[in-house]
CSV table of C-alpha atoms in Angstrom, one decimal:
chain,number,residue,atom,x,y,z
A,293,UNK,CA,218.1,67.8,-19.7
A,294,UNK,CA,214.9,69.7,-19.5
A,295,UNK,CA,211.6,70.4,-17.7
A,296,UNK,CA,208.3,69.5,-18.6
A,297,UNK,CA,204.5,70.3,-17.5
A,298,UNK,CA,202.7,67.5,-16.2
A,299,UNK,CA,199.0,66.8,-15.6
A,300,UNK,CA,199.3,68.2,-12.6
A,301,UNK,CA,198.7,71.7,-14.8
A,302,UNK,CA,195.4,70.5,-16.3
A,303,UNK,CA,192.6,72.7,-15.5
A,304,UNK,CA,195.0,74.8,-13.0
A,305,UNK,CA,197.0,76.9,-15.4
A,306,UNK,CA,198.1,78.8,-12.7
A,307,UNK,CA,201.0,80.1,-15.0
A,308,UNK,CA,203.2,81.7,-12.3
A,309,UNK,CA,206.0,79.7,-14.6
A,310,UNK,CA,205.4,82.1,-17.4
A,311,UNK,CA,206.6,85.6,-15.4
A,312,UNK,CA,209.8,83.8,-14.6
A,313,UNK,CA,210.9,81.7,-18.0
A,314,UNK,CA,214.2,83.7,-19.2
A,315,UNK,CA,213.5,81.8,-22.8
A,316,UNK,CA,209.7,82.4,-23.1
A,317,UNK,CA,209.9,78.7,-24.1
A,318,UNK,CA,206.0,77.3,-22.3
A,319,UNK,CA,203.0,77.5,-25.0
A,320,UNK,CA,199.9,77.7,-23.8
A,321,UNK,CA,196.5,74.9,-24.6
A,322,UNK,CA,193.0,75.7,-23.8
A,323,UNK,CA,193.8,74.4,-20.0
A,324,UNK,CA,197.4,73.6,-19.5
A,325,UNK,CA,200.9,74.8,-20.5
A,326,UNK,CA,203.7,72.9,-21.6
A,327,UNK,CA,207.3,73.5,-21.9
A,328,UNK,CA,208.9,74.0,-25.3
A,329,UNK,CA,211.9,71.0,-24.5
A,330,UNK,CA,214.5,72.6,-27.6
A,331,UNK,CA,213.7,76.1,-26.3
A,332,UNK,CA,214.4,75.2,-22.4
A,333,UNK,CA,217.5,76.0,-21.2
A,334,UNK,CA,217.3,73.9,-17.9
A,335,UNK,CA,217.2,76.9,-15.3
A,336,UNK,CA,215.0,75.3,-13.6
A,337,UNK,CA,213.4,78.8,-11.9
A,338,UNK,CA,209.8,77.8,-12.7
A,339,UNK,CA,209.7,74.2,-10.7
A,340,UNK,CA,209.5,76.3,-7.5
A,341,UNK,CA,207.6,78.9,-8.7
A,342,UNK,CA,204.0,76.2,-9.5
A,343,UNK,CA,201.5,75.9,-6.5
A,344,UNK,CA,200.8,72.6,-7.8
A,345,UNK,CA,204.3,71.1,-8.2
A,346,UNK,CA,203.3,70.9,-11.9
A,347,UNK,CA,206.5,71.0,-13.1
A,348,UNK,CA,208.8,68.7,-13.2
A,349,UNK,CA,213.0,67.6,-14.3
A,350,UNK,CA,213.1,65.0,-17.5
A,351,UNK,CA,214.7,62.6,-14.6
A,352,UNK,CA,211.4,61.5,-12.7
A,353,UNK,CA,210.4,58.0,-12.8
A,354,UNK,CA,207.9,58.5,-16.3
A,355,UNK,CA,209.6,61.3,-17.5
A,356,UNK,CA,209.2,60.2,-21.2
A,357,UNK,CA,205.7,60.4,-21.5
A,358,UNK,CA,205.8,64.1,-19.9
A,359,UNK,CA,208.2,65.1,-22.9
A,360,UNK,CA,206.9,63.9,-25.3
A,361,UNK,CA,203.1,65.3,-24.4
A,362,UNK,CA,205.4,68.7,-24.1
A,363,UNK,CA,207.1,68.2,-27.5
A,364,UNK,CA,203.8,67.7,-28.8
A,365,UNK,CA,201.9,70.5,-28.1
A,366,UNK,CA,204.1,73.0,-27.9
A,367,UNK,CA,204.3,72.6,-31.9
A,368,UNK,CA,200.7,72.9,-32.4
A,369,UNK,CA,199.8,75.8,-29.5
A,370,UNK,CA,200.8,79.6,-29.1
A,371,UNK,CA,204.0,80.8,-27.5
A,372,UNK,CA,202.8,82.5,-24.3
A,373,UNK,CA,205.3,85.2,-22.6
A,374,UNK,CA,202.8,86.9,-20.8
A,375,UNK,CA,200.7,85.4,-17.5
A,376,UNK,CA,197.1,85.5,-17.5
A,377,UNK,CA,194.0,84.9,-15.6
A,378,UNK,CA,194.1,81.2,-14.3
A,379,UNK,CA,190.7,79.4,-14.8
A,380,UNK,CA,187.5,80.8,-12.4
A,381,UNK,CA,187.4,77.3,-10.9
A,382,UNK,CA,191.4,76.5,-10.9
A,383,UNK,CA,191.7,76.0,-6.6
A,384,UNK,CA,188.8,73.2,-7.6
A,385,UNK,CA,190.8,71.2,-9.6
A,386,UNK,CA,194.5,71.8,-7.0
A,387,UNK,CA,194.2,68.5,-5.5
A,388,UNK,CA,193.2,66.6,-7.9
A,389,UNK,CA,195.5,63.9,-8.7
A,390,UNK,CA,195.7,62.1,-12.7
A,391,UNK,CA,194.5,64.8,-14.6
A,392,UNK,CA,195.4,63.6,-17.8
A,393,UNK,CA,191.3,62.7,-18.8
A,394,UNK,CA,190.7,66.7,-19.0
A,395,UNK,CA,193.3,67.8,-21.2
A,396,UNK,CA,191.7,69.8,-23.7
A,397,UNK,CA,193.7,69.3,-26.9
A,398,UNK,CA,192.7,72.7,-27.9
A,399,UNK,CA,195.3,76.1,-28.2
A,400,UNK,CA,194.3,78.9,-26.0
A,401,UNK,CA,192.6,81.7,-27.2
A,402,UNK,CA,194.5,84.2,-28.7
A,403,UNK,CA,194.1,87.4,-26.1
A,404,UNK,CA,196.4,89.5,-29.0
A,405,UNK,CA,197.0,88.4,-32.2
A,406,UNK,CA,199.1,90.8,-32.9
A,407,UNK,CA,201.9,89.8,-30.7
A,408,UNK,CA,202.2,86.7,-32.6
B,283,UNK,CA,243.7,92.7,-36.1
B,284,UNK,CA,241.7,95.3,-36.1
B,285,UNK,CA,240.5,94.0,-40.0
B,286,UNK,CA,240.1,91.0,-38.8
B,287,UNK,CA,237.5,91.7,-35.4
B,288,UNK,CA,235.2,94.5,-37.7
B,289,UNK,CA,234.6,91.7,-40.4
B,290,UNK,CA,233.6,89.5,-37.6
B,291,UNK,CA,231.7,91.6,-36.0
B,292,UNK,CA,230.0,92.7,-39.5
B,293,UNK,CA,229.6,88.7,-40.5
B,294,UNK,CA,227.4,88.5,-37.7
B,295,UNK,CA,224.6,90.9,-37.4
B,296,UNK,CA,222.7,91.2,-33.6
B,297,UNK,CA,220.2,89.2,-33.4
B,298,UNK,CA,216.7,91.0,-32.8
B,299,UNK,CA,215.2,91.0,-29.4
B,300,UNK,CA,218.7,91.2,-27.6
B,301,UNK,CA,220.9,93.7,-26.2
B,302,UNK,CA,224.3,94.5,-27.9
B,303,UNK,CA,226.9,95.8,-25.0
B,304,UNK,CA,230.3,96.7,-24.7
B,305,UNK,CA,232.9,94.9,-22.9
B,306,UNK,CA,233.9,98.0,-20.4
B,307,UNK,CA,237.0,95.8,-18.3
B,308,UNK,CA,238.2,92.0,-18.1
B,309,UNK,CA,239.9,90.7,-14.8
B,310,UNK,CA,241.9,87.0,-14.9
B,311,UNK,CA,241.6,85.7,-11.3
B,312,UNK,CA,243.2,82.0,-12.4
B,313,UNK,CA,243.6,80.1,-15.3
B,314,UNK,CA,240.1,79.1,-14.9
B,315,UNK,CA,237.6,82.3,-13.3
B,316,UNK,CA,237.6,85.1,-14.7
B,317,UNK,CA,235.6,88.9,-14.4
B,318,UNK,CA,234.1,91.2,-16.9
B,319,UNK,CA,232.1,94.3,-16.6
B,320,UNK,CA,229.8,95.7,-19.3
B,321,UNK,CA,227.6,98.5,-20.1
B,322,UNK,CA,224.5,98.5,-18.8
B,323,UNK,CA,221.5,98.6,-21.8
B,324,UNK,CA,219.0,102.4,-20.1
B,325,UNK,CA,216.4,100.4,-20.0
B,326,UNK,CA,217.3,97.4,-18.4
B,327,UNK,CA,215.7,96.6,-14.7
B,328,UNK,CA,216.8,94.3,-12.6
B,329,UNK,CA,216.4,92.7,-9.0
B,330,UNK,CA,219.4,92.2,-7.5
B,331,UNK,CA,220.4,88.4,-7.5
B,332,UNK,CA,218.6,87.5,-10.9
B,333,UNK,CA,220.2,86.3,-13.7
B,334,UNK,CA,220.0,87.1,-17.2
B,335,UNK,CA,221.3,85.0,-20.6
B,336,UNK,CA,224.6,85.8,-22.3
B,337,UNK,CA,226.3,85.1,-25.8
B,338,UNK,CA,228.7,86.6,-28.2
B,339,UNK,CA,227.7,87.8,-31.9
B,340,UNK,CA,230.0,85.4,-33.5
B,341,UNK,CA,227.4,82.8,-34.9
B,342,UNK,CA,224.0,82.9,-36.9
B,343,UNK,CA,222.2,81.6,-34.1
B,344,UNK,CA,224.7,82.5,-31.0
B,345,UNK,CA,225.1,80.0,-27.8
B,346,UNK,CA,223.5,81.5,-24.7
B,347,UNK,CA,224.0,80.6,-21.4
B,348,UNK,CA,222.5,81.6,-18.1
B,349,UNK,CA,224.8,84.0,-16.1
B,350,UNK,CA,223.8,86.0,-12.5
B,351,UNK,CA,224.5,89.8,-13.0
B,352,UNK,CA,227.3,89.9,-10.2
B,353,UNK,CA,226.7,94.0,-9.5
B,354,UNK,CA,223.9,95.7,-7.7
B,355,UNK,CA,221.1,96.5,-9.2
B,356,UNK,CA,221.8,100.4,-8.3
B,357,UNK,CA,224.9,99.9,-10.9
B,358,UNK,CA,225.8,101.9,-14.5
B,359,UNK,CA,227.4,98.8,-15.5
B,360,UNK,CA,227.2,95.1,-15.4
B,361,UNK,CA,229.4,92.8,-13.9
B,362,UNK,CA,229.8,89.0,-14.6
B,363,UNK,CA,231.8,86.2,-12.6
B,364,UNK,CA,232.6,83.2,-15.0
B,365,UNK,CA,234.4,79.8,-15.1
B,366,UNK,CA,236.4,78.7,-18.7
B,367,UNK,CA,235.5,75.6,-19.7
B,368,UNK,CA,237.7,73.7,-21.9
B,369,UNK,CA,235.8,73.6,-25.3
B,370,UNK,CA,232.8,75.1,-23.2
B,371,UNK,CA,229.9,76.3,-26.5
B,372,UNK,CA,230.4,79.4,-24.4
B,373,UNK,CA,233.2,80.1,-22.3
B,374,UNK,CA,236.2,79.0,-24.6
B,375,UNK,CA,235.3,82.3,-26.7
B,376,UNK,CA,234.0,84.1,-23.5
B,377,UNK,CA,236.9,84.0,-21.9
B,378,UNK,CA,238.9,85.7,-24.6
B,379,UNK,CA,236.8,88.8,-24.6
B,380,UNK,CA,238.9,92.5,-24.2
B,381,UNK,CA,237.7,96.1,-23.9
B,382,UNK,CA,235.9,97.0,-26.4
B,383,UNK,CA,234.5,93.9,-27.7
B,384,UNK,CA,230.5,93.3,-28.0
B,385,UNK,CA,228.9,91.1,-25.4
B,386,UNK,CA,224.9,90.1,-26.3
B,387,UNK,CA,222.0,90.2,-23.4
B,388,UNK,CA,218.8,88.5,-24.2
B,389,UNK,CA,216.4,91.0,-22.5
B,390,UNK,CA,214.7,88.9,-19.7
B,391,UNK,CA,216.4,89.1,-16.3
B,392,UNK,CA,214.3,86.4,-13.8
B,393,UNK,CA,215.3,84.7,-11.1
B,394,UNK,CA,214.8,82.7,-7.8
B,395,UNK,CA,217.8,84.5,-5.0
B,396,UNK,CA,216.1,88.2,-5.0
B,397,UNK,CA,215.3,89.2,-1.5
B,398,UNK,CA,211.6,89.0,-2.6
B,399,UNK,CA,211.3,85.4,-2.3
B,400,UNK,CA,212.3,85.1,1.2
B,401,UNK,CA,209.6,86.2,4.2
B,402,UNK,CA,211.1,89.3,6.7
B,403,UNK,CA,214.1,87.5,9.0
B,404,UNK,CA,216.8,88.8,11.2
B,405,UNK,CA,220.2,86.8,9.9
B,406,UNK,CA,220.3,85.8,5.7
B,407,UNK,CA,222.7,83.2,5.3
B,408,UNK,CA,224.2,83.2,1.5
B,409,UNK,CA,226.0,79.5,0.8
B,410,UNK,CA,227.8,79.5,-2.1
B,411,UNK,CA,231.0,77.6,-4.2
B,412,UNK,CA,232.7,78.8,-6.9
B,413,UNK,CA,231.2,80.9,-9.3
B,414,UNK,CA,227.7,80.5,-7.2
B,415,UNK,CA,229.5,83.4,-5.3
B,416,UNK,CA,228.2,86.0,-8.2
B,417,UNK,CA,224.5,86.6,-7.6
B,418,UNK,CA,225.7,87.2,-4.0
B,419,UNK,CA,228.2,89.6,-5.5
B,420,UNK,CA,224.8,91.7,-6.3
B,421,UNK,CA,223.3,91.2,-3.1
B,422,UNK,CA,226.1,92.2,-0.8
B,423,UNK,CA,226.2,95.4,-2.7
B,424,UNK,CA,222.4,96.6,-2.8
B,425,UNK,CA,221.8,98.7,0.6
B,426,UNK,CA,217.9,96.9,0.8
B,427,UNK,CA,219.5,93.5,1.4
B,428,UNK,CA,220.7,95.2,4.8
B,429,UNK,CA,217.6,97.2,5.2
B,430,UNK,CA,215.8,93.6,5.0
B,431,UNK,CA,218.1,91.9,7.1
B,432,UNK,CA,220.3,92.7,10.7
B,433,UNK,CA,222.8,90.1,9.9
B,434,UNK,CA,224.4,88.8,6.4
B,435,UNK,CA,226.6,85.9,6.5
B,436,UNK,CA,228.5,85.0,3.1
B,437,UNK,CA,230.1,81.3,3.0
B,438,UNK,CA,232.1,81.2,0.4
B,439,UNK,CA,233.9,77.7,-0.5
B,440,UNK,CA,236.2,76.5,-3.5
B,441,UNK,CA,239.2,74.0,-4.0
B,442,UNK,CA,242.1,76.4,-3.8
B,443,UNK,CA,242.7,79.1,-2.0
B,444,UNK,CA,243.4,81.5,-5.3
B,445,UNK,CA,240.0,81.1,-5.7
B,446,UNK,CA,238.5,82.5,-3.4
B,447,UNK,CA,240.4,85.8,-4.1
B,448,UNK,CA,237.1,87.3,-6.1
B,449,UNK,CA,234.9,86.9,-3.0
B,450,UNK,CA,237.7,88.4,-0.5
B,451,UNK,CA,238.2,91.4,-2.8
B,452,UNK,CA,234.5,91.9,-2.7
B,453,UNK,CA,234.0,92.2,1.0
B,454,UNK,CA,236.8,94.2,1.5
B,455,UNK,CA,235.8,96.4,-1.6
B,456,UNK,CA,232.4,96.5,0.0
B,457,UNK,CA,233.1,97.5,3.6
B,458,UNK,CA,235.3,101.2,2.0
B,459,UNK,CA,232.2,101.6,-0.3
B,460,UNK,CA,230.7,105.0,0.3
B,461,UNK,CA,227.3,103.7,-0.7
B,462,UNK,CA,226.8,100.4,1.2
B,463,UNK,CA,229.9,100.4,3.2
B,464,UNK,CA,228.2,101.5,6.2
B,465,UNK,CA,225.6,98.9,6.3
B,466,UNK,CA,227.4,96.2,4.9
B,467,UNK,CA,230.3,96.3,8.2
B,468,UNK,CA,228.1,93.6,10.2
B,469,UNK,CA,228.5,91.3,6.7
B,470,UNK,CA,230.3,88.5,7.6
B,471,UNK,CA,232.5,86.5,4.9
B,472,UNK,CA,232.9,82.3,5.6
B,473,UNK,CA,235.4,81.5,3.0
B,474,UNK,CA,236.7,77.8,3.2
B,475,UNK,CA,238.5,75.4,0.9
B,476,UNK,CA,238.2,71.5,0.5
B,477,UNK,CA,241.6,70.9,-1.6
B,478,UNK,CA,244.6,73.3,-0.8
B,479,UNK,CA,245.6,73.8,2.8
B,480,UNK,CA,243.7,77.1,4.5
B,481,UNK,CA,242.9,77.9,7.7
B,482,UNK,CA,239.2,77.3,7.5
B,483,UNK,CA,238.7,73.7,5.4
B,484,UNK,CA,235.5,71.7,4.4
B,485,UNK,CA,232.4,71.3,2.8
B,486,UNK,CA,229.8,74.1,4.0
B,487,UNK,CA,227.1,71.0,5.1
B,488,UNK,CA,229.4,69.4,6.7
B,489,UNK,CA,230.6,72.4,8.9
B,490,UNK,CA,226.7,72.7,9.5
B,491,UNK,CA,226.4,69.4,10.2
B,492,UNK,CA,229.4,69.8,12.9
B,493,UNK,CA,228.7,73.2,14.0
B,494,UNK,CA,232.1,74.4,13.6
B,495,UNK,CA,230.6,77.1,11.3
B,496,UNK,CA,228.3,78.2,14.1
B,497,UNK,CA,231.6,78.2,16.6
B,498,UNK,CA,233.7,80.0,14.3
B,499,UNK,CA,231.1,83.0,13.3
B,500,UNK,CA,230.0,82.9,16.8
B,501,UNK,CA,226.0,82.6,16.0
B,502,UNK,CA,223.6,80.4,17.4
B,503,UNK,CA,222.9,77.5,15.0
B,504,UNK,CA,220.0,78.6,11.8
B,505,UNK,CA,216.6,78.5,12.9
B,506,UNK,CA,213.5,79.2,10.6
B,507,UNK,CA,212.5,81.5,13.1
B,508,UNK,CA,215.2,83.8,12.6
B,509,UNK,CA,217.7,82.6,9.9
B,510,UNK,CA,216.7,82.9,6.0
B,511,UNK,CA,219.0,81.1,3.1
B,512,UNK,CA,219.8,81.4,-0.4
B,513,UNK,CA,222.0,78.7,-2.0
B,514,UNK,CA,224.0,79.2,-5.2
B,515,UNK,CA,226.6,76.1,-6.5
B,516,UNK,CA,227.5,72.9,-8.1
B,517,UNK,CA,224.2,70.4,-8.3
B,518,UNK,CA,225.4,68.0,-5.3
B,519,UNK,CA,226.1,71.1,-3.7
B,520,UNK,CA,222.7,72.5,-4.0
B,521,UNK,CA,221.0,69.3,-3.2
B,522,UNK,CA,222.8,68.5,0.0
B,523,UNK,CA,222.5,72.5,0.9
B,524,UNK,CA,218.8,72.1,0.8
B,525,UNK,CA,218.6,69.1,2.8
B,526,UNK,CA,220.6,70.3,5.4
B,527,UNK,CA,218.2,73.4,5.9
B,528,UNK,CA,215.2,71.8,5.6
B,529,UNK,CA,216.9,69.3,8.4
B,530,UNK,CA,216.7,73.2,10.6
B,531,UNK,CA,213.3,73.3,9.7
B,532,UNK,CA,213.3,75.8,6.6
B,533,UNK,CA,211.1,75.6,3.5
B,534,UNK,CA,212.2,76.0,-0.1
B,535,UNK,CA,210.5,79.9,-1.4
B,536,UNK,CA,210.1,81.2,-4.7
B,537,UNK,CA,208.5,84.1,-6.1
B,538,UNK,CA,205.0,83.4,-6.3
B,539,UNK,CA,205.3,81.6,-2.6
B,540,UNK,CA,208.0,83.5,-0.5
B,541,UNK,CA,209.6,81.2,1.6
B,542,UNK,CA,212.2,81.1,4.3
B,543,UNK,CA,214.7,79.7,1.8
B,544,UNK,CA,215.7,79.5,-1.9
B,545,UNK,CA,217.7,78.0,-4.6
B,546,UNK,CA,218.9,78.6,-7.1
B,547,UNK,CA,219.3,75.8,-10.1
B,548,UNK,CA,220.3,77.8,-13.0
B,549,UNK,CA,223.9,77.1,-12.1
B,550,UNK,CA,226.3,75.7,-14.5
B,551,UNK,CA,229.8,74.5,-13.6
C-alpha cells in the first residue's frame, strides 16, 4: 500500500505534507506534488496534515489512476524536502473540485540547485 | 564471535544521511515484545510522541521501518517498544540485537500524537493496544503533557495479561520518578485484556460504547468540550477508535490543523 496526491493538490500546493514525510518521498511540479509510491513507507502522517484532503490511501474507489499520475511525475520532477510558499491565489482554487485540466506538467523551479 | 559480528559490521558500511547508535540495554517482555534502549545521536530533536525510522547495518540498502521513540523527549537515550515478527524484513534480526550492537536512525523524527496537534483540554485520553502503548511511553514521561493537561488517562489493552507488563512497569516507574513523578500521580492506567482471564476484559470501544470504562475510572463520559484523544494500535483498532470519538463529537487534528483528536497510522503489527 501507499498514498498518493490527487487533483485535489492542483494549484493549492499547500505542502503542509512535506514538513511531516519521514522519507522525503513527495516531488514537487510547477503546481502540485506527488508522492514518490517506491519511496512511501505508508505512514500515513501527511493525509491529516492537507487542508484540502488531497491526499489520499491506494484503496479509494479510482485509486489507479492517482498512482500511476504519482509514479509518473515523481520520475520526471525534483525531490522536495523542504515546504515553501503555496501559490498567491491557492485559497482561490480550495474548493474547486476536478482539477485535473490545470495540472501543469512542468517541474518546479529549482529554489537551490545546490541541494540537488 | 567476536570475528564474526566486526566483519559484519565492516561488510556493511553506514549508509549516509543516517544515524549509527549503540544498543545501550535489551529487555524480553514475552516471546513476542520486546525493549531496547539506545544512544541518543547530540543533535537529535524530538517532540515527544513522534516517531522516527529504524534499521540494522546488515544489508546494502537496509530495511527500515517506522518505530515511536518510547522515552521522553528530555531523555540521554532512546527507548523503543517492539513486536517479533516471524520472518518480519525487520524484527526477525531486530529482535536479536545485545549491548553493544549498532542500531541505524534515519534522521527525520515526524509525527501526528505530539501534544501540538491537539487544542488546550482539561482530560487527554491515550487509547492504545499492544505496541501502540510506546509513543504514549514518551508522553507519560514529558512534564509538558501534565502542564497541558489536568487529567491523563492511559488505556492500555492486549490479548494476555503478560503483555501488558511493559505498560504496568511504566506507570509505576513513572509515579517514583523524581522528574515527572509528581505530576504524573493523577495519570491514570486502563489496562484490559480480550483473550486471557483479567479483572478488567474487552475491547476499549466497546467499554466506551458501554460506559463501563467511564464507571470504572469514575469520569464523566468524553466530551469535545473537555476531553482530547490520541489513538495508537492495530488498523481495525484505529478505525473503530475514531469512530467512536467522533460519535462524542471530536474531530480528527493534525499538525497544520490542531484538533481535539488524533491518530496515529504509522502503526505496524
Amino acid at each position: 500500500m501507499t498514498y498518493v496526491v490527487i487533483d485535489a493538490c492542483i494549484k493549492c500546493k499547500y505542502q503542509d505534507c512535506i514538513e511531516v514525510c519521514p522519507v522525503d518521498c513527495f516531488y514537487e511540479g510547477e503546481n502540485m506534488v506527488v508522492i514518490n509510491t517506491e519511496e512511501c513507507i505508508d505512514c500515513g502522517v501527511c493525509e491529516p496534515e492537507c487542508p484540502v484532503e488531497a491526499i489520499k490511501p491506494d484503496t479509494i474507489p479510482d485509486a489507479e489512476k492517482w498512482v500511476a499520475l504519482n509514479q509518473k511525475y515523481a520520475k520526471i520532477w525534483p525531490n522536495i524536502a523542504e515546504k515553501g510558499d503555496p501559490p498567491a491565489d491557492a485559497d482561490d482554487w480550495a474548493d474547486t473540485p476536478d482539477k485535473l485540466a490545470q495540472l501543469s506538467e512542468n517541474p518546479a523551479q529549482q529554489k537551490n540547485p545546490a541541494q540537488q | 564471535m567476536s570475528v564474526v559480528a566486526a566483519q559484519n559490521e565492516t561488510d556493511f558500511p553506514i549508509p549516509a544521511g543516517v544515524f549509527a547508535q549503540t544498543v545501550t540495554s535489551v529487555h524480553h517482555y514475552t516471546d513476542r515484545l520486546f525493549k531496547f534502549r539506545i544512544t541518543r545521536p547530540a543533535s537529535l530533536r524530538f517532540r515527544s510522541g513522534e516517531f522516527m525510522m529504524i534499521g540494522l547495518p546488515n544489508a546494502e540498502k537496509p530495511v527500515y521501518r517506522a518505530y515511536s521513540v518510547a522515552s521522553p523527549s528530555w531523555d540521554d537515550e532512546l527507548e523503543f517498544y517492539s513486536i517479533k515478527v516471524p520472518d518480519g524484513p525487520l524484527t526477525e534480526h531486530l529482535q536479536k540485537i545485545k549491548v553493544g550492537d549498532t542500531v541505524l536512525l534515519r534522521k527525520k523524527p515526524t509525527g501526528t500524537l505530539v501534544n501540538d496537534a491537539l487544542l488546550p483540554g482539561k482530560r487527554l485520553w491515550m487509547f492504545s493496544t499492544g505496541t501502540g502503548i510506546a509513543p504514549f511511553a514518551s508522553l507519560i514521561r514529558d512534564p509538558e503533557t501534565y502542564e497541558k493537561f489536568e487529567e491523563v488517562i492511559l488505556t492500555f489493552t492486549c490479548r494476555e495479561v503478560g503483555e501488558l507488563t511493559y505498560g504496568q512497569e511504566l506507570v509505576a516507574a513513572i509515579k517514583e520518578d523524581p522528574l515527572v513523578g509528581e505530576l504524573a500521580q493523577g495519570l491514570k492506567l486502563y489496562c484490559t485484556t480480550t483473550r486471557e482471564d483479567y479483572p478488567f476484559m474487552g475491547r476499549i470501544t466497546d467499554l466506551m460504547a458501554s460506559g463501563k470504562v467511564f464507571d470504572d475510572l469514575g469520569v464523566a463520559p468524553i466530551s469535545p468540550g473537555t476531553d482530547r484523544g490520541m489513538i495508537c494500535g492495530s488498523m481495525e483498532m484505529l478505525r473503530d477508535t475514531k469512530t467512536a470519538l467522533e460519535g462524542f463529537g471530536l474531530t480528527e487534528g493534525s499538525n497544520s490543523r490542531p484538533d481535539t483528536f488524533v491518530v496515529e497510522r504509522a502503526f505496524v503489527d
